[in-house]
Tab-separated table of N, CA and C in Angstrom:
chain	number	residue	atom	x	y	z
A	1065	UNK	N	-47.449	-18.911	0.203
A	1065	UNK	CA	-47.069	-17.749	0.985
A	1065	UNK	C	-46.482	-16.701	0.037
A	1066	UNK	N	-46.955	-15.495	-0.031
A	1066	UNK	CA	-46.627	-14.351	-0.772
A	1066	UNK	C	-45.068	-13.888	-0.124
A	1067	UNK	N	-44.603	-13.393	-1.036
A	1067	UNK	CA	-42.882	-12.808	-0.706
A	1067	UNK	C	-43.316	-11.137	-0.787
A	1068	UNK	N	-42.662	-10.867	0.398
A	1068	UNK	CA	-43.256	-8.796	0.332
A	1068	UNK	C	-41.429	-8.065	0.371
A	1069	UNK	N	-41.411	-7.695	-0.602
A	1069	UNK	CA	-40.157	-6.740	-0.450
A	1069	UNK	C	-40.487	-5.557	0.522
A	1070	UNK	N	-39.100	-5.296	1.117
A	1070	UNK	CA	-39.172	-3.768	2.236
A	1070	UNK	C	-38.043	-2.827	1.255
A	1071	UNK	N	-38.444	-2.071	1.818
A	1071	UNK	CA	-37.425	-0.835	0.976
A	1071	UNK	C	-37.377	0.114	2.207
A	1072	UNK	N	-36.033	0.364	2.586
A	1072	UNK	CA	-35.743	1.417	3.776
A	1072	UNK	C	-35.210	2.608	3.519
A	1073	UNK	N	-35.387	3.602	3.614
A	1073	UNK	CA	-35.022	4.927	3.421
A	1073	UNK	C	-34.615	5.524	4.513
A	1074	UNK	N	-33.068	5.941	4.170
A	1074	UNK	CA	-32.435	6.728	5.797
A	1074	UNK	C	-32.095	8.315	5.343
A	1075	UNK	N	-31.999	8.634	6.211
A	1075	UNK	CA	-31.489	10.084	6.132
A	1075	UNK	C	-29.916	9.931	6.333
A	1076	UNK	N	-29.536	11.318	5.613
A	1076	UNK	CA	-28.016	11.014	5.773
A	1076	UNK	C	-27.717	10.876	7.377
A	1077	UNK	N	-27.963	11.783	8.128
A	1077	UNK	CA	-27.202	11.232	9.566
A	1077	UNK	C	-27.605	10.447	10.631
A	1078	UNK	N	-29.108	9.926	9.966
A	1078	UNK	CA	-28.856	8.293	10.586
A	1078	UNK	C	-28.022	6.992	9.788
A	1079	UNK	N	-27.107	7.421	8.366
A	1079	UNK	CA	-26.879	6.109	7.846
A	1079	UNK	C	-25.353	6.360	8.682
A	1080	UNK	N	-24.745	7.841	8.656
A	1080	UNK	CA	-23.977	8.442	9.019
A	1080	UNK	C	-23.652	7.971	10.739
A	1081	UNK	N	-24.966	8.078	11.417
A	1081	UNK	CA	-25.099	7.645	12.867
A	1081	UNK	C	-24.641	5.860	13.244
A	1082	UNK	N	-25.198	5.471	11.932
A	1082	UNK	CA	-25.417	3.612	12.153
A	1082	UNK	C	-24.010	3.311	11.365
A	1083	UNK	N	-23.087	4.103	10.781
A	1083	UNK	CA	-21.694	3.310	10.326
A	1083	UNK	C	-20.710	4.202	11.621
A	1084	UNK	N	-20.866	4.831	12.179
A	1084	UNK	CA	-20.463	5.130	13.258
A	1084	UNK	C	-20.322	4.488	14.574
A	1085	UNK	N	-21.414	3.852	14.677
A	1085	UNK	CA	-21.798	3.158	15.405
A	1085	UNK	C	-21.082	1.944	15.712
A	1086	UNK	N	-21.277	0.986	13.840
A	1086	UNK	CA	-21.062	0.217	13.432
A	1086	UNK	C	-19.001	0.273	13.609
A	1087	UNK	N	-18.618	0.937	13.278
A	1087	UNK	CA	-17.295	1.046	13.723
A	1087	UNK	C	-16.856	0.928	14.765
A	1088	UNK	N	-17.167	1.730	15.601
A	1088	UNK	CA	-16.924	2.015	16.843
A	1088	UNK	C	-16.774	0.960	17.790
A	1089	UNK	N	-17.811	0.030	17.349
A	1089	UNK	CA	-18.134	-1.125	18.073
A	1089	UNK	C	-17.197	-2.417	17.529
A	1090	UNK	N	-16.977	-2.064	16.266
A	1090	UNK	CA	-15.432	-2.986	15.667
A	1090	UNK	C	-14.142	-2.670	16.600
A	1091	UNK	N	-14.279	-1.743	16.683
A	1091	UNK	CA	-12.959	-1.049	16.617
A	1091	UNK	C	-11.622	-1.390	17.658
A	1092	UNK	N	-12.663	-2.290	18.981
A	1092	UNK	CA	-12.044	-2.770	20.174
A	1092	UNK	C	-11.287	-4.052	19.307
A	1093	UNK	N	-11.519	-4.751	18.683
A	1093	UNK	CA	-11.231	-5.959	17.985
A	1093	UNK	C	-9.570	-5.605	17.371
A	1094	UNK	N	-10.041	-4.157	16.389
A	1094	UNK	CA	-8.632	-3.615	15.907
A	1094	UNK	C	-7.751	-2.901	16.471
A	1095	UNK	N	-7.345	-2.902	17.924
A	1095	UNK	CA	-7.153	-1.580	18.237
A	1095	UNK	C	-5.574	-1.536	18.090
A	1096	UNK	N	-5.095	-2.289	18.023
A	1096	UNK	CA	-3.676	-2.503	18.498
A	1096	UNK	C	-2.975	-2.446	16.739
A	1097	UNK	N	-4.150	-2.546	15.767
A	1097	UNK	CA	-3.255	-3.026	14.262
A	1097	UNK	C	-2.248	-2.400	13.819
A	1098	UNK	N	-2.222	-1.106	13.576
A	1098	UNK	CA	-1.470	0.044	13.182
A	1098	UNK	C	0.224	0.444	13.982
A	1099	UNK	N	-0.441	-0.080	15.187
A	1099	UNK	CA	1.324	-0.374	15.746
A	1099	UNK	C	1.856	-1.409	16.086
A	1100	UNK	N	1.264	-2.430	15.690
A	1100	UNK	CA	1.396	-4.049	15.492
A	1100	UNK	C	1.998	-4.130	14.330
A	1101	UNK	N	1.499	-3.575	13.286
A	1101	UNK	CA	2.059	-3.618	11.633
A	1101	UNK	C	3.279	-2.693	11.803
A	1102	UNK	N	3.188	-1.463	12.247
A	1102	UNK	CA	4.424	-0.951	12.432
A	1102	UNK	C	5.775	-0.966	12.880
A	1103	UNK	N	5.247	-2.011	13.851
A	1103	UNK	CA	6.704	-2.534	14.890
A	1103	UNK	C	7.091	-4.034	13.898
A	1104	UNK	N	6.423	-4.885	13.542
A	1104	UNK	CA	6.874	-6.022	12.490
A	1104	UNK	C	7.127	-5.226	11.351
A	1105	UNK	N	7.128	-4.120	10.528
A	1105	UNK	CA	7.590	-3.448	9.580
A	1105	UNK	C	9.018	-2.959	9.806
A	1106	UNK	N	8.963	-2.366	11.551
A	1106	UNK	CA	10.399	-2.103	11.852
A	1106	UNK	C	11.616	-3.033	11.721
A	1107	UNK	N	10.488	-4.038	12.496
A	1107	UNK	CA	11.940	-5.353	12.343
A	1107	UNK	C	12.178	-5.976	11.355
A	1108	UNK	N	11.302	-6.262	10.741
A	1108	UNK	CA	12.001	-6.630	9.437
A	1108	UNK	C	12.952	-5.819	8.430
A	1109	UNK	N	12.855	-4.634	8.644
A	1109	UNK	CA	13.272	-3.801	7.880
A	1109	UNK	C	14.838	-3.748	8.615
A	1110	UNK	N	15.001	-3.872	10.429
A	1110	UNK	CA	16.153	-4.023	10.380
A	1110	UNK	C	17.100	-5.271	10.405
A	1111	UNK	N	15.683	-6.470	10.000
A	1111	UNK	CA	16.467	-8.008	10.009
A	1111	UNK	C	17.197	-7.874	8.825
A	1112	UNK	N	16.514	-6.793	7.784
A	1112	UNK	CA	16.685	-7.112	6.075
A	1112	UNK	C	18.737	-6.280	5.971
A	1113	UNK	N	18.367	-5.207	6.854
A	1113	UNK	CA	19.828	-4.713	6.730
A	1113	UNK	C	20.622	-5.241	7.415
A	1114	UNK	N	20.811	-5.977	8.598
A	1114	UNK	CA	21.592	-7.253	9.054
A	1114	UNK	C	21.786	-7.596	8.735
A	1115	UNK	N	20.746	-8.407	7.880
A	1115	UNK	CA	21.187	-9.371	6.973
A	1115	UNK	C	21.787	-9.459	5.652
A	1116	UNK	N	22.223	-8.138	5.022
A	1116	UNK	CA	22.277	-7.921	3.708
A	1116	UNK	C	21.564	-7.838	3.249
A	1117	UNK	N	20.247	-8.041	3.245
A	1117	UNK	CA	19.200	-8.295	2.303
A	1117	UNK	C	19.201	-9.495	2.055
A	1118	UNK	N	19.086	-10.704	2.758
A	1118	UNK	CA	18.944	-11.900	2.402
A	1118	UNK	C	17.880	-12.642	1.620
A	1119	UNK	N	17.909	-13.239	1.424
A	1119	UNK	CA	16.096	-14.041	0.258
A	1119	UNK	C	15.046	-13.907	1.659
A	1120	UNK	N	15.637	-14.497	2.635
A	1120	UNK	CA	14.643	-14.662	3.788
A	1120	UNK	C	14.338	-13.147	4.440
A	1121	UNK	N	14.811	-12.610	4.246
A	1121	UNK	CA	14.502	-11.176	4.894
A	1121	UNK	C	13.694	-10.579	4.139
A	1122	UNK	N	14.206	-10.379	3.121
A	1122	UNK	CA	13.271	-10.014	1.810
A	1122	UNK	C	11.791	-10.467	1.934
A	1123	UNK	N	11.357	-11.673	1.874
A	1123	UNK	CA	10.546	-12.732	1.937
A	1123	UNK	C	8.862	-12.072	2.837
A	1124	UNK	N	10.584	-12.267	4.241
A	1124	UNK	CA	9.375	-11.337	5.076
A	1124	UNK	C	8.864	-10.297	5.399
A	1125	UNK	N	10.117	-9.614	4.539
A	1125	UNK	CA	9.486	-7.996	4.453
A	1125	UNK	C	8.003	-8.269	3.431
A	1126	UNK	N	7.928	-9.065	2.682
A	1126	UNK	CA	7.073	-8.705	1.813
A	1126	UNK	C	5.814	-9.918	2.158
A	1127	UNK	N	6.034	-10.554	2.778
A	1127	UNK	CA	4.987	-11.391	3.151
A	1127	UNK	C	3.931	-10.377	4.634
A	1128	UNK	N	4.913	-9.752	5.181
A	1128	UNK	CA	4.264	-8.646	6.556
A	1128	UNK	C	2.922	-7.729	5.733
A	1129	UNK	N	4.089	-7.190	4.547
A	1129	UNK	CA	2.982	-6.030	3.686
A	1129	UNK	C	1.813	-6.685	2.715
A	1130	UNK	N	2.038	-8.433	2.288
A	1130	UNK	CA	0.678	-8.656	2.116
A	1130	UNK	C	-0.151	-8.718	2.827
A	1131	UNK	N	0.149	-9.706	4.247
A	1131	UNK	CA	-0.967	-9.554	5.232
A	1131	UNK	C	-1.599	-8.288	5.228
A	1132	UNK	N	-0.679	-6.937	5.623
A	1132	UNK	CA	-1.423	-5.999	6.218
A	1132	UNK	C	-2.221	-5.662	5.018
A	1133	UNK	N	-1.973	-5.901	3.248
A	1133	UNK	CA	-2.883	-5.694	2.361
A	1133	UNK	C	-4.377	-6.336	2.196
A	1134	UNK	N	-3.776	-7.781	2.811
A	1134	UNK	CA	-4.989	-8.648	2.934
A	1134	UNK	C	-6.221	-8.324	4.163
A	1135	UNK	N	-5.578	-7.374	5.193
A	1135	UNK	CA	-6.224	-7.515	6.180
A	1135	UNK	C	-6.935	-6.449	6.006
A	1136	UNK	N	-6.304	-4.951	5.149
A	1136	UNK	CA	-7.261	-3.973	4.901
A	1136	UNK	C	-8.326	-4.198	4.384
A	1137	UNK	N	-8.069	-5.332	2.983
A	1137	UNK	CA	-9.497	-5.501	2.213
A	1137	UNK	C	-10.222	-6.529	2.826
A	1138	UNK	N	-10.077	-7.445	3.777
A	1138	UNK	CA	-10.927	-8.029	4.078
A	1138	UNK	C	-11.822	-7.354	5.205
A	1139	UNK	N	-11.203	-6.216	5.525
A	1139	UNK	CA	-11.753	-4.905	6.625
A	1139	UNK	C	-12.725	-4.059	6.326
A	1140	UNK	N	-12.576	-4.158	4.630
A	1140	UNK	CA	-13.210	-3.105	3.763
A	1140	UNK	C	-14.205	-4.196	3.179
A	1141	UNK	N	-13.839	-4.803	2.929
A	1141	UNK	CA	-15.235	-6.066	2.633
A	1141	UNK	C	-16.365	-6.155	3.524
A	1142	UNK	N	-15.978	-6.180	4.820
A	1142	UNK	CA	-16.766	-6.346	6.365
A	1142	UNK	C	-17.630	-4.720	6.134
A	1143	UNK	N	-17.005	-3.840	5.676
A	1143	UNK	CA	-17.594	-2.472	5.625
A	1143	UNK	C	-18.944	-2.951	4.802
A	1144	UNK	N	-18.209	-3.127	3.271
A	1144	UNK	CA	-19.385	-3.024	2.059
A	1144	UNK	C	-20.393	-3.780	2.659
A	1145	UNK	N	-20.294	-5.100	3.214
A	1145	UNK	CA	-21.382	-6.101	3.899
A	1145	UNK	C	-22.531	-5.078	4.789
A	1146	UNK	N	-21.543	-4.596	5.634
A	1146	UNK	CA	-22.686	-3.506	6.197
A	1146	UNK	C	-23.338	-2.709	5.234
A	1147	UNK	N	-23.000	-1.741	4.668
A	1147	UNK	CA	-23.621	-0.858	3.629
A	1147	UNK	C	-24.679	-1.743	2.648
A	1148	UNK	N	-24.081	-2.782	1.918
A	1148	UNK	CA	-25.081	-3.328	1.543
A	1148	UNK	C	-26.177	-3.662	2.847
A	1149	UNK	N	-26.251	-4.114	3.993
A	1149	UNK	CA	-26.952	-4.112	4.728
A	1149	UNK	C	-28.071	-3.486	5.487
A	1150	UNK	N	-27.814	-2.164	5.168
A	1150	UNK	CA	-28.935	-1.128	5.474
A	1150	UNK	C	-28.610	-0.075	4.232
A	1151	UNK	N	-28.812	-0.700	2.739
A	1151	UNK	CA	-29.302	-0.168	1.887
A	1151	UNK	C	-28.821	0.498	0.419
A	1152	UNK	N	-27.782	0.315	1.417
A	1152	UNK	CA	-26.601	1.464	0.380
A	1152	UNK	C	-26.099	0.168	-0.838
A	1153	UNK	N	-25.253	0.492	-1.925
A	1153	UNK	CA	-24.664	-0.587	-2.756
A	1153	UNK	C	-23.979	0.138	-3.400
């Protein structure tokens, strides 16, 4: 059996149309992140001054801001997957 490569060619505002799309349709999944991260940013920030600044406060101030680091790039990973997906790299 022969192997046939495809090669797809978009115009900008259909690649423009299809990551639009492609978002949009994520987006119910994320909707809540930004004031989810914000309100656990609050509290910790006022567990940390309660507390003096304890090791444990500390801890979780900084364990909150990896997640939300981890969660951007694994957000932005899910992106490139698409792009590589209809063509782009």
């Amino acid at each position: 059996m022969e192997t046939v490569k495809l090669r797809f060619q978009y115009t900008q505002s259909e690649y423009i149309k299809a990551e639009r799309q492609y978002l949009i349709s994520n987006k119910t999944i994320h909707k809540y992140d930004i004031a989810l991260v914000a309100v656990f940013l609050l509290l910790s920030v006022v567990y940390m001054l309660f507390s003096s600044f304890s090791v444990f406060s500390i801890l979780i101030f900084g364990l909150i801001i990896v997640v939300t680091a981890l969660g951007s790039y694994f957000r932005n990973k899910k992106s490139s997957v698409f792009n590589a997906f209809i063509g782009e790299v």
